Coordinates of C-alpha atoms in Angstrom, one line a residue:
X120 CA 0.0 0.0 0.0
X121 CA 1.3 3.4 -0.8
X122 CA 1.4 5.5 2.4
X123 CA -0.7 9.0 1.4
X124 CA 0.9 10.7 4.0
X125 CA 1.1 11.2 7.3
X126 CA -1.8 12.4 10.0
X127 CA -1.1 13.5 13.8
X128 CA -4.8 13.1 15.5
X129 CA -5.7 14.9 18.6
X130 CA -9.1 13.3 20.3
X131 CA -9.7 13.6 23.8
X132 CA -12.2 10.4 23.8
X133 CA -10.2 7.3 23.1
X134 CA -13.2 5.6 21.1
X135 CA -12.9 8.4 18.8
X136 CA -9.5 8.4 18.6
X137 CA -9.3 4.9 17.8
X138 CA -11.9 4.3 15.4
X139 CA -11.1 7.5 13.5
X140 CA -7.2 6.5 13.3
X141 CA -7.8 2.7 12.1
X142 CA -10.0 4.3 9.1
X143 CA -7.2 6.9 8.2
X144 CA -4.6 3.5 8.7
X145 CA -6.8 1.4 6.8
X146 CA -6.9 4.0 3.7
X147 CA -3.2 4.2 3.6
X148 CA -1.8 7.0 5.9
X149 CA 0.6 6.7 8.7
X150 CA -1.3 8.0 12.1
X151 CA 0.2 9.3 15.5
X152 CA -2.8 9.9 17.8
X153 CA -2.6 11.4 21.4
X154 CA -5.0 12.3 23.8
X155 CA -4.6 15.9 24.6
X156 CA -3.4 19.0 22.7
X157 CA 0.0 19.7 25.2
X158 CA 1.0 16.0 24.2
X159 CA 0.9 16.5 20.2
X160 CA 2.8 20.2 20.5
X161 CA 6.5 18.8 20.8
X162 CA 6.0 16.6 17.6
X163 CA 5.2 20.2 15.6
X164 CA 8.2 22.1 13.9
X165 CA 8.8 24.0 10.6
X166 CA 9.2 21.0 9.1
X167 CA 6.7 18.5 10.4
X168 CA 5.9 16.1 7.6
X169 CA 2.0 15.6 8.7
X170 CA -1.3 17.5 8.5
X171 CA -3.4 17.9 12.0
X172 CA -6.5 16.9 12.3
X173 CA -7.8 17.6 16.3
X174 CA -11.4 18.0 17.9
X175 CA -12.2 21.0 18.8
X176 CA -13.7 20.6 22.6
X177 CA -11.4 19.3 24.5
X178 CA -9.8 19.7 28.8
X179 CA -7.4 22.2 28.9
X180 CA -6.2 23.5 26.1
X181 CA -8.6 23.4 23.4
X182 CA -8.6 22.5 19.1
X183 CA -8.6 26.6 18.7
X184 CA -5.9 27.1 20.4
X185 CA -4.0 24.1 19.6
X186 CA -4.4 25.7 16.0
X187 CA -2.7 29.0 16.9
X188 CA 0.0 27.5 18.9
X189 CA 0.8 24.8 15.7
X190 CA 0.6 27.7 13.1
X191 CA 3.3 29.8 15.2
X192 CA 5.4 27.0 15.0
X193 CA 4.8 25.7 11.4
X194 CA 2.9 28.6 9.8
X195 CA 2.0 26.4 6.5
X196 CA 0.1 23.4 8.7
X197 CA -2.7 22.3 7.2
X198 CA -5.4 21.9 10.3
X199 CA -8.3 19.9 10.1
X200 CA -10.7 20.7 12.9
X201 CA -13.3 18.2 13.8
X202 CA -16.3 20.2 14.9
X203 CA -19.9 19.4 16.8
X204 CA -22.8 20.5 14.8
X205 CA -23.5 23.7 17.1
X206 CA -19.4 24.5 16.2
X207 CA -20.0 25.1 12.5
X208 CA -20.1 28.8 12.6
X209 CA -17.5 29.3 14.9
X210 CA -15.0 26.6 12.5
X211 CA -16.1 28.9 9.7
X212 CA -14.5 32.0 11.9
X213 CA -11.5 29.6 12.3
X214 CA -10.8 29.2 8.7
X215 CA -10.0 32.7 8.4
X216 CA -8.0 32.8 11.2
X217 CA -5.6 29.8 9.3
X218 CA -7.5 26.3 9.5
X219 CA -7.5 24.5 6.3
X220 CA -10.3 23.0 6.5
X221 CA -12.9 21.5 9.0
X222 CA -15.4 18.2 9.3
X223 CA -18.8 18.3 11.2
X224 CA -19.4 15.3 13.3
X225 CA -20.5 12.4 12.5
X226 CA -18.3 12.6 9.5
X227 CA -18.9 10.4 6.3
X228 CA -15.9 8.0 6.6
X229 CA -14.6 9.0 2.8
X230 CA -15.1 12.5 3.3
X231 CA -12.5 12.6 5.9
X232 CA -10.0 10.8 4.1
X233 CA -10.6 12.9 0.9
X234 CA -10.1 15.8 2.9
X235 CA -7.2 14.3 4.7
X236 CA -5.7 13.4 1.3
X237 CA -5.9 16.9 -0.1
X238 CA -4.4 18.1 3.0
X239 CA -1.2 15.8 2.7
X240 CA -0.9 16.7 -0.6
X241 CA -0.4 20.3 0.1
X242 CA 1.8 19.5 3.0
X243 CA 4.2 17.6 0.6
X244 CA 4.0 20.3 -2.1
X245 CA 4.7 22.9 0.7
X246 CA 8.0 21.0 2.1
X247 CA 9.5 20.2 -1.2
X248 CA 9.2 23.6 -2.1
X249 CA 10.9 24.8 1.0
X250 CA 13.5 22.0 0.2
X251 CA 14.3 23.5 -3.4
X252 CA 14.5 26.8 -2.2
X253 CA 16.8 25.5 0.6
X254 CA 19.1 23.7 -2.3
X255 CA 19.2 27.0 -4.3
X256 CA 20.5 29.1 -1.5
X257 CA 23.0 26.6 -0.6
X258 CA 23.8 26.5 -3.8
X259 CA 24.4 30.1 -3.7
X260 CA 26.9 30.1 -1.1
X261 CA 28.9 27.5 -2.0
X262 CA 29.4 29.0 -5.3
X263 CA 30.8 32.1 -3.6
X264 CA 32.8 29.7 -1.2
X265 CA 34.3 27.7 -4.4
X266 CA 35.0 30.0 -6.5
X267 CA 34.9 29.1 -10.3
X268 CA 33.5 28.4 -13.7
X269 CA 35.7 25.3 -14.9
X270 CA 33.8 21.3 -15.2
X271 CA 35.9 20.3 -12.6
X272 CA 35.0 22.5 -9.9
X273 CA 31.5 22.8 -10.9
X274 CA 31.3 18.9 -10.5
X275 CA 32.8 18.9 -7.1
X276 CA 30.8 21.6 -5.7
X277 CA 27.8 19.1 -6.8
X278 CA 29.3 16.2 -5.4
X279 CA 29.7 18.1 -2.0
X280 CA 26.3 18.8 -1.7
X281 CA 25.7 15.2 -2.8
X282 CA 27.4 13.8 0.0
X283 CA 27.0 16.7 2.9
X284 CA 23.1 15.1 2.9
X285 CA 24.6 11.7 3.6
X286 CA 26.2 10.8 7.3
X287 CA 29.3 8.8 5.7
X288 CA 32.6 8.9 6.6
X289 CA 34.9 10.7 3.4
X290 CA 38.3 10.8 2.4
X291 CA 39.3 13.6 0.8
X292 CA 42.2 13.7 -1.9
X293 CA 44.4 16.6 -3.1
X294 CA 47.7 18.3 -3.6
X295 CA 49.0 20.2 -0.7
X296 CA 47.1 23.8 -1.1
X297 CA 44.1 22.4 -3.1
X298 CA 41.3 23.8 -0.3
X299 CA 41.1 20.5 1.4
X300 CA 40.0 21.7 4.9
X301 CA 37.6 24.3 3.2
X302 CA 35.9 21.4 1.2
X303 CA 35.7 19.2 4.2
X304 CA 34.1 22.9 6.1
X305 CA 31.5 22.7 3.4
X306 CA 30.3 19.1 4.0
X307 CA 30.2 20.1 7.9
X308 CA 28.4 23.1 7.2
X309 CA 25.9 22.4 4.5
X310 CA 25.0 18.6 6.8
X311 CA 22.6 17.7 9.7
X312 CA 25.9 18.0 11.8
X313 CA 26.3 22.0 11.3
X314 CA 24.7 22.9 14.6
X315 CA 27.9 21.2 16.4
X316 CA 32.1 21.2 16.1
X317 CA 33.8 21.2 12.8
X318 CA 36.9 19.7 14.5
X319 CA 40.2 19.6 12.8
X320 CA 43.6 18.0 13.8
X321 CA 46.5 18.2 11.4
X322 CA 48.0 14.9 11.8
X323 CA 51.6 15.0 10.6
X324 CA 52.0 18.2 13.0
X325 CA 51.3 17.1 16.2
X326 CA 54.8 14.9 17.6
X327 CA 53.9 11.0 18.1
X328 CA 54.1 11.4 21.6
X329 CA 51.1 13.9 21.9
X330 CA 48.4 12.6 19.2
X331 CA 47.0 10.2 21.0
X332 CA 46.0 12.1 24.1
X333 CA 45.2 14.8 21.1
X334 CA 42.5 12.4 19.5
X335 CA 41.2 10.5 22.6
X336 CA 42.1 13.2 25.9
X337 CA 43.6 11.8 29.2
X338 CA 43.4 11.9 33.1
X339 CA 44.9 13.8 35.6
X340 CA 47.9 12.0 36.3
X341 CA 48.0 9.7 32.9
X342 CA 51.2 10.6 32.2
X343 CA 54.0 13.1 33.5
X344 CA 52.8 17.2 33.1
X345 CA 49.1 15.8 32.8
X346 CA 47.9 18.0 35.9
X347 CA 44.8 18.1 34.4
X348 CA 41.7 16.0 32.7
X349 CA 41.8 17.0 29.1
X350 CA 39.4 16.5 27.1
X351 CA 40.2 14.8 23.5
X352 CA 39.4 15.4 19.6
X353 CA 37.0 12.7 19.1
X354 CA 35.0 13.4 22.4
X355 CA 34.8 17.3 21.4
X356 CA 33.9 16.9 18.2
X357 CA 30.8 14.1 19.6
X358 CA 27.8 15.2 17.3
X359 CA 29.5 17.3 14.6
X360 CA 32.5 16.1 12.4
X361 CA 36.0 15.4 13.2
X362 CA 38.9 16.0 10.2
X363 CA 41.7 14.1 9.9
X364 CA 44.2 16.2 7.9
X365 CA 47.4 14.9 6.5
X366 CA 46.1 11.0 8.0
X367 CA 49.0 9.2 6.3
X368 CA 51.2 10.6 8.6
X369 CA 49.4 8.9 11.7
X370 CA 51.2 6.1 13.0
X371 CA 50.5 2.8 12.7
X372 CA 49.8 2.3 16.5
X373 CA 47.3 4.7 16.9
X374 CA 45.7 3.8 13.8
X375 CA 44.5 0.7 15.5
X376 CA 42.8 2.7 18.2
X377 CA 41.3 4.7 16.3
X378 CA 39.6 2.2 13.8
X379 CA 38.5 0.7 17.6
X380 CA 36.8 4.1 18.3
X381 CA 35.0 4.5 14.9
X382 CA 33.9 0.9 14.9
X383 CA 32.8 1.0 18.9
X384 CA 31.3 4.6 18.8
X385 CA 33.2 5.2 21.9
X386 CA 36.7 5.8 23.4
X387 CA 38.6 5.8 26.5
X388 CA 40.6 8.9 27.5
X389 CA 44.6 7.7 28.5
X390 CA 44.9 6.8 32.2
X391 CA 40.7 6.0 32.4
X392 CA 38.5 2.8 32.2
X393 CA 35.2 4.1 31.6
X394 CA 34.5 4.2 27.8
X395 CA 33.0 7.4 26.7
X396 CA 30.3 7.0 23.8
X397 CA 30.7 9.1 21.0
X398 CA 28.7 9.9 18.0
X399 CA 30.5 11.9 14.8
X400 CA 31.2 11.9 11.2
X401 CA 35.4 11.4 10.7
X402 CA 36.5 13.5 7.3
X403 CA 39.9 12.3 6.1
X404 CA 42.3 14.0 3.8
X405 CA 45.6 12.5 2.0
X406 CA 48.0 13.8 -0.4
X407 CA 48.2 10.3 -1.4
X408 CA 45.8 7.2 -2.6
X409 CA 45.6 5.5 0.4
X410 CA 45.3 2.1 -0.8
X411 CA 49.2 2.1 -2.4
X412 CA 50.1 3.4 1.4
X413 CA 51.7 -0.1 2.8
X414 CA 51.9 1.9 6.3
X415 CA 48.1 2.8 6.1
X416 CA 45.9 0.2 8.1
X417 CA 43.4 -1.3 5.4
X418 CA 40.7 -2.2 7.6
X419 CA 41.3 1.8 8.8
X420 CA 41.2 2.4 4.9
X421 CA 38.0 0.6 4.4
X422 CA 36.5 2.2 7.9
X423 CA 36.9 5.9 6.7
X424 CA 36.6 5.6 2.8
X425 CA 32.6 4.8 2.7
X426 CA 32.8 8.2 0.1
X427 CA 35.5 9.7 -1.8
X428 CA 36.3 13.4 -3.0
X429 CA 39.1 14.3 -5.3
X430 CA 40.4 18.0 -5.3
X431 CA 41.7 18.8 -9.2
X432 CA 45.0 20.9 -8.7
X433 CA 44.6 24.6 -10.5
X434 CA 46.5 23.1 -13.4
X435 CA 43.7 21.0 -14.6
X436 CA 41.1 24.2 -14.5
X437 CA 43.3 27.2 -15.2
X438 CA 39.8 28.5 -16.4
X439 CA 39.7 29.7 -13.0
X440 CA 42.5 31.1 -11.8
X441 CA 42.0 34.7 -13.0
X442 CA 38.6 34.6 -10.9
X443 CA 40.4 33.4 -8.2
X444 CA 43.4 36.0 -8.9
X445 CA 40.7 38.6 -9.4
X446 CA 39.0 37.6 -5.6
X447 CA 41.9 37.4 -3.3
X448 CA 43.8 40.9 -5.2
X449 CA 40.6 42.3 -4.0
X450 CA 40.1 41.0 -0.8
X451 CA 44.0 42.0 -0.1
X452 CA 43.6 45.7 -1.5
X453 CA 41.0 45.8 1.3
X454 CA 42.2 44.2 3.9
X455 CA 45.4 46.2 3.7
X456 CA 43.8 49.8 2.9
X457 CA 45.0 49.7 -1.2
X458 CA 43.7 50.5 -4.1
X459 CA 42.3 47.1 -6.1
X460 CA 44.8 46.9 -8.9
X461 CA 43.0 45.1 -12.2
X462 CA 44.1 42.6 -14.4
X463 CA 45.5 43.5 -18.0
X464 CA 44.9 40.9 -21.0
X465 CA 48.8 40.1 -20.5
X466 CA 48.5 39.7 -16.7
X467 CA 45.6 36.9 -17.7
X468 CA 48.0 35.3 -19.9
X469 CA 50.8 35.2 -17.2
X470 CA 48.4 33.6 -14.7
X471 CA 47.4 30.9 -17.4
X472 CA 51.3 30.2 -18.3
X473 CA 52.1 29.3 -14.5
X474 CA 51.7 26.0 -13.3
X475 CA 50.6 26.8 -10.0
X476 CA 53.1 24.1 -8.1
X477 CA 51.2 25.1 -4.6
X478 CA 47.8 25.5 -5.7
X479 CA 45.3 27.8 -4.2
X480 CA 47.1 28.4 -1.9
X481 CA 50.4 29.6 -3.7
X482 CA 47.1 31.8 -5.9
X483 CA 46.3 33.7 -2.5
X484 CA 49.8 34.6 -1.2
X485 CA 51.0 35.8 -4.9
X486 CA 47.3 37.5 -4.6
X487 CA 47.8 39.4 -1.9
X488 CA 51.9 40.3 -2.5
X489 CA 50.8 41.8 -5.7
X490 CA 47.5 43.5 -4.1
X491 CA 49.2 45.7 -1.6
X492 CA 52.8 46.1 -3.8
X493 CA 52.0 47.9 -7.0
X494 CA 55.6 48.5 -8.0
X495 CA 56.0 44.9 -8.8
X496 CA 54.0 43.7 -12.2
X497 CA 52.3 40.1 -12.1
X498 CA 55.1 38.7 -14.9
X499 CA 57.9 39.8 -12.5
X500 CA 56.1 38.2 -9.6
X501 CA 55.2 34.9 -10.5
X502 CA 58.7 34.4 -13.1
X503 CA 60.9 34.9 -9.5
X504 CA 58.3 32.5 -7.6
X505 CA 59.7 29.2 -9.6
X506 CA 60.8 30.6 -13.2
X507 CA 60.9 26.5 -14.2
X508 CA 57.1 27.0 -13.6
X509 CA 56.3 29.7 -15.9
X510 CA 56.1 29.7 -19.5
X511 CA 54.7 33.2 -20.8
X512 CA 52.4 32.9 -23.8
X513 CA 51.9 36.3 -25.0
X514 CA 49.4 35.3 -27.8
X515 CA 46.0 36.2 -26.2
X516 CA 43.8 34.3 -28.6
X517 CA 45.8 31.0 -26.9
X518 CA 43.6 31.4 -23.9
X519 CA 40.2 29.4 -24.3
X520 CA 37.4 31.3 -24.7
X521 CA 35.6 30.5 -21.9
X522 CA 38.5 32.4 -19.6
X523 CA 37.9 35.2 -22.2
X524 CA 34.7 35.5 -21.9
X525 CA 34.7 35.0 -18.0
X526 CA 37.0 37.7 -17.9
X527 CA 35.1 40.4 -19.6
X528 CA 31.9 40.1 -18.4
X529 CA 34.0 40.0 -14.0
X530 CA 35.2 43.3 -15.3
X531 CA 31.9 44.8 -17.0
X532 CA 30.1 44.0 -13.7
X533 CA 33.1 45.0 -11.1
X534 CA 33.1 48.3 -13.5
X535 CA 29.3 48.7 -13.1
X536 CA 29.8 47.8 -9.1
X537 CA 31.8 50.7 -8.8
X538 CA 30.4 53.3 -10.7
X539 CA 26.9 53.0 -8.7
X540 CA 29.0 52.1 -5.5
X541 CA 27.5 48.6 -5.0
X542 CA 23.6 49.8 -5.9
X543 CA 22.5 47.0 -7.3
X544 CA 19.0 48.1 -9.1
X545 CA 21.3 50.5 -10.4
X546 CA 23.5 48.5 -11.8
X547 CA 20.6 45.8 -12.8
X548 CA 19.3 48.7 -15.2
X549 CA 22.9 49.8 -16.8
X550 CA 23.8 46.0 -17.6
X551 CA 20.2 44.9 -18.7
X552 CA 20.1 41.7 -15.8
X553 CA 17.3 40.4 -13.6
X554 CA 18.3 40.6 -10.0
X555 CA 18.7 36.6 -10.0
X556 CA 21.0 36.6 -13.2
X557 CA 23.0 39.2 -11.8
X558 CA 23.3 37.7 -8.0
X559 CA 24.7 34.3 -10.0
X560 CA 27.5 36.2 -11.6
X561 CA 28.5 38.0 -8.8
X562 CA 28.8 35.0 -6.7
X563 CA 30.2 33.2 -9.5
X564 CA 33.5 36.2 -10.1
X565 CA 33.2 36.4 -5.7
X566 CA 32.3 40.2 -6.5
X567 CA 30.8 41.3 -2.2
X568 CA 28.1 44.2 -3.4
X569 CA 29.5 45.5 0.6
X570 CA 32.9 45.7 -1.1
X571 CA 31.9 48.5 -3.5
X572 CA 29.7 50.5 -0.7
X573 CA 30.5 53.9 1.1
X574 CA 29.1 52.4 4.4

């Protein structure tokens, strides 16, 4: 049987309440009765995935008000009030003051659950709506957060979202300075976990010695200079997401424990007996594949690698590094009171001839030395960088379109930005965009309207 949806029933007299919730059962909907309004408040939320269908005369607090409370709390509830004949006109009054709809007693069996029906439907409509409008604003952000117009990133900004839903353990893979701990932010930030720690240990910095009271705490008295309890990693992070940076480097030991822990749920700080429970999502990150590691654990390997994300280095979407260029010169001239300096056509080519050895985060520091240093041209900076790495092209029509194109229309929109100082109907008019259009782009370039302000 397909289930229609699902009901929460409120009926102060239990014959009622049962015979009424074995038709709605019977007809295909899922039913949670209770006996009293205060009992059925706690299971109504923004995004309760039921209708309510409640008497209206009942001890203490009444259908009516039950009505008012559930709309403050999910204002697009459909109520169904189950009224007395002498109640009509005053359900009538309710309607306008938010019911969906109301049944007089005794109800016609198929009336109800048509009603009922209806009622689901609109619930369902209501919350995938809210869902897809949820998914575009996420989307939104992370756009801004990953900047870029390349396949490759565009694909793993999807795949994030993809797996931020799920509550697997991931591995992340990437060169050093690829934005692993930022993409591993994102799937703690846009998951069910985001109300709790984003934890990260780095763990080829920490000294052998240390990491394990790192990861799992200790007792006062555990070991030499432990004056204290500490608490550890794993029990911190207990709700919300742990990463594991760099977790080649953790040593073979202490991988044992910790594929103990994530198998157990629990740990046991050093120099204690009582296990702890613990409930979190572990996000790994390598520099290398993990399974041609001899000194990586398999089972470990196995344990953690339920999902897998792969970071492209720049040099497989140099598409974007002129957005990226474009983002952090900006965000440097402001940060260190300097006037933005643009990009020419020939600095464009320069950034497309590097090969970007340390990745994003080579992009930010050459970013920011050329931001706040405008005696120094791009060619000079990035040839003393590593001069093996650079090969100038000084043909423009080498670059692919796409970076071409990318590139005018960041520029025509910065330009338009700062001629109206960051008013954006204004700027909506000069450049012929609907608001949406032009909110895309601007997220897309990492253009901050706030950035072109006087306030």
């Amino acid at each position: 049987m397909n289930i229609q949806g699902r009901v929460l029933l409120v009926d102060d007299e239990a014959m009622v309440r049962e015979a009424t919730g074995q038709w709605l059962e019977l007809s295909g909907f899922n039913v949670d009765a209770f006996s009293s309004a205060e009992s059925v408040l706690p299971h109504i939320d923004s995004q309760c995935d039921a209708v309510l269908l409640t008497d209206v005369r009942m001890p203490g607090m009444d259908g009516l008000a039950l009505m008012q409370e559930a709309l403050k709390r999910a204002p697009d509830l459909p109520v169904i009030l189950l009224t007395a004949h002498g109640d009509v006109d005053m359900a009538t009054e309710a309607m306008r003051g938010g019911a969906y709809d109301f049944i007089e007693k005794p109800y016609v069996p198929d009336r109800l659950v048509e009603r009922v029906q209806r009622a689901c439907e609109k619930r369902r409509l209501t919350l995938e709506n809210l869902r897809l409008q949820q998914n575009l604003n996420t989307r939104s952000d992370i756009d801004a957060r990953l900047i870029g117009i390349s396949p490759a990133i565009q694909r793993l900004r999807g795949e994030i979202l993809a797996l931020a839903e799920l509550d697997t353990n991931v591995i992340i893979y990437g060169e050093t300075g690829t934005g692993k701990e930022l993409v591993a932010q994102c799937l703690h930030e846009y998951s069910r976990r985001n109300k709790r720690h984003f934890v990260p240990i780095n763990c080829g910095a920490i000294p052998e010695n240390l990491i394990e009271s790192e990861l799992f705490g200790h007792e006062a008295g555990a070991f030499t200079h432990a004056a204290k309890r500490r608490i550890g990693k794993f029990e911190y992070a207990s709700g919300g997401t742990l990463f594991l940076d760099e977790i080649e480097s953790m040593p073979l030991n202490l991988q044992v424990k910790v594929l103990r822990a994530l198998q157990e749920h629990q740990i046991e700080r050093l120099g204690a007996n009582a296990p702890i429970p613990v409930d979190l999502r572990v996000i790994a990150a390598a520099k290398v594949d993990l399974r041609d590691d001899p000194g990586f654990r398999e089972d470990l390997f196995y344990r953690l690698s339920m999902s897998e994300l792969h970071i492209p280095p720049l040099r497989e979407r140099l598409e974007d590094v002129p957005l990226l260029f474009a983002h952090y010169v900006h965000r440097g001239a402001l940060d260190h009171n300097r006037e933005p300096r643009e990009l020419s056509d020939h600095d464009i080519q320069a950034l497309q001839a590097y090969a970007w050895p340390g990745n994003v985060r080579e992009l930010k520091n050459i970013a920011i030395r050329y931001a706040i240093d405008s005696r120094i041209s791009l060619v000079d900076l990035l040839s003393r960088q590593q001069p093996q790495m650079f090969k100038p092209v000084m043909n423009s029509t080498t670059l692919p379109l796409a970076v071409q194109v990318a590139d005018y229309e960041s520029r025509l929109i910065r330009d338009a930005l700062e001629r109206h100082k960051g008013n954006i109907k204004a700027v909506m008019e000069e450049l012929d965009l609907p608001r949406r259009t032009l909110n895309q782009k601007m997220l897309r370039y990492g253009l901050n309207r706030g950035d072109f302000t006087d306030e």
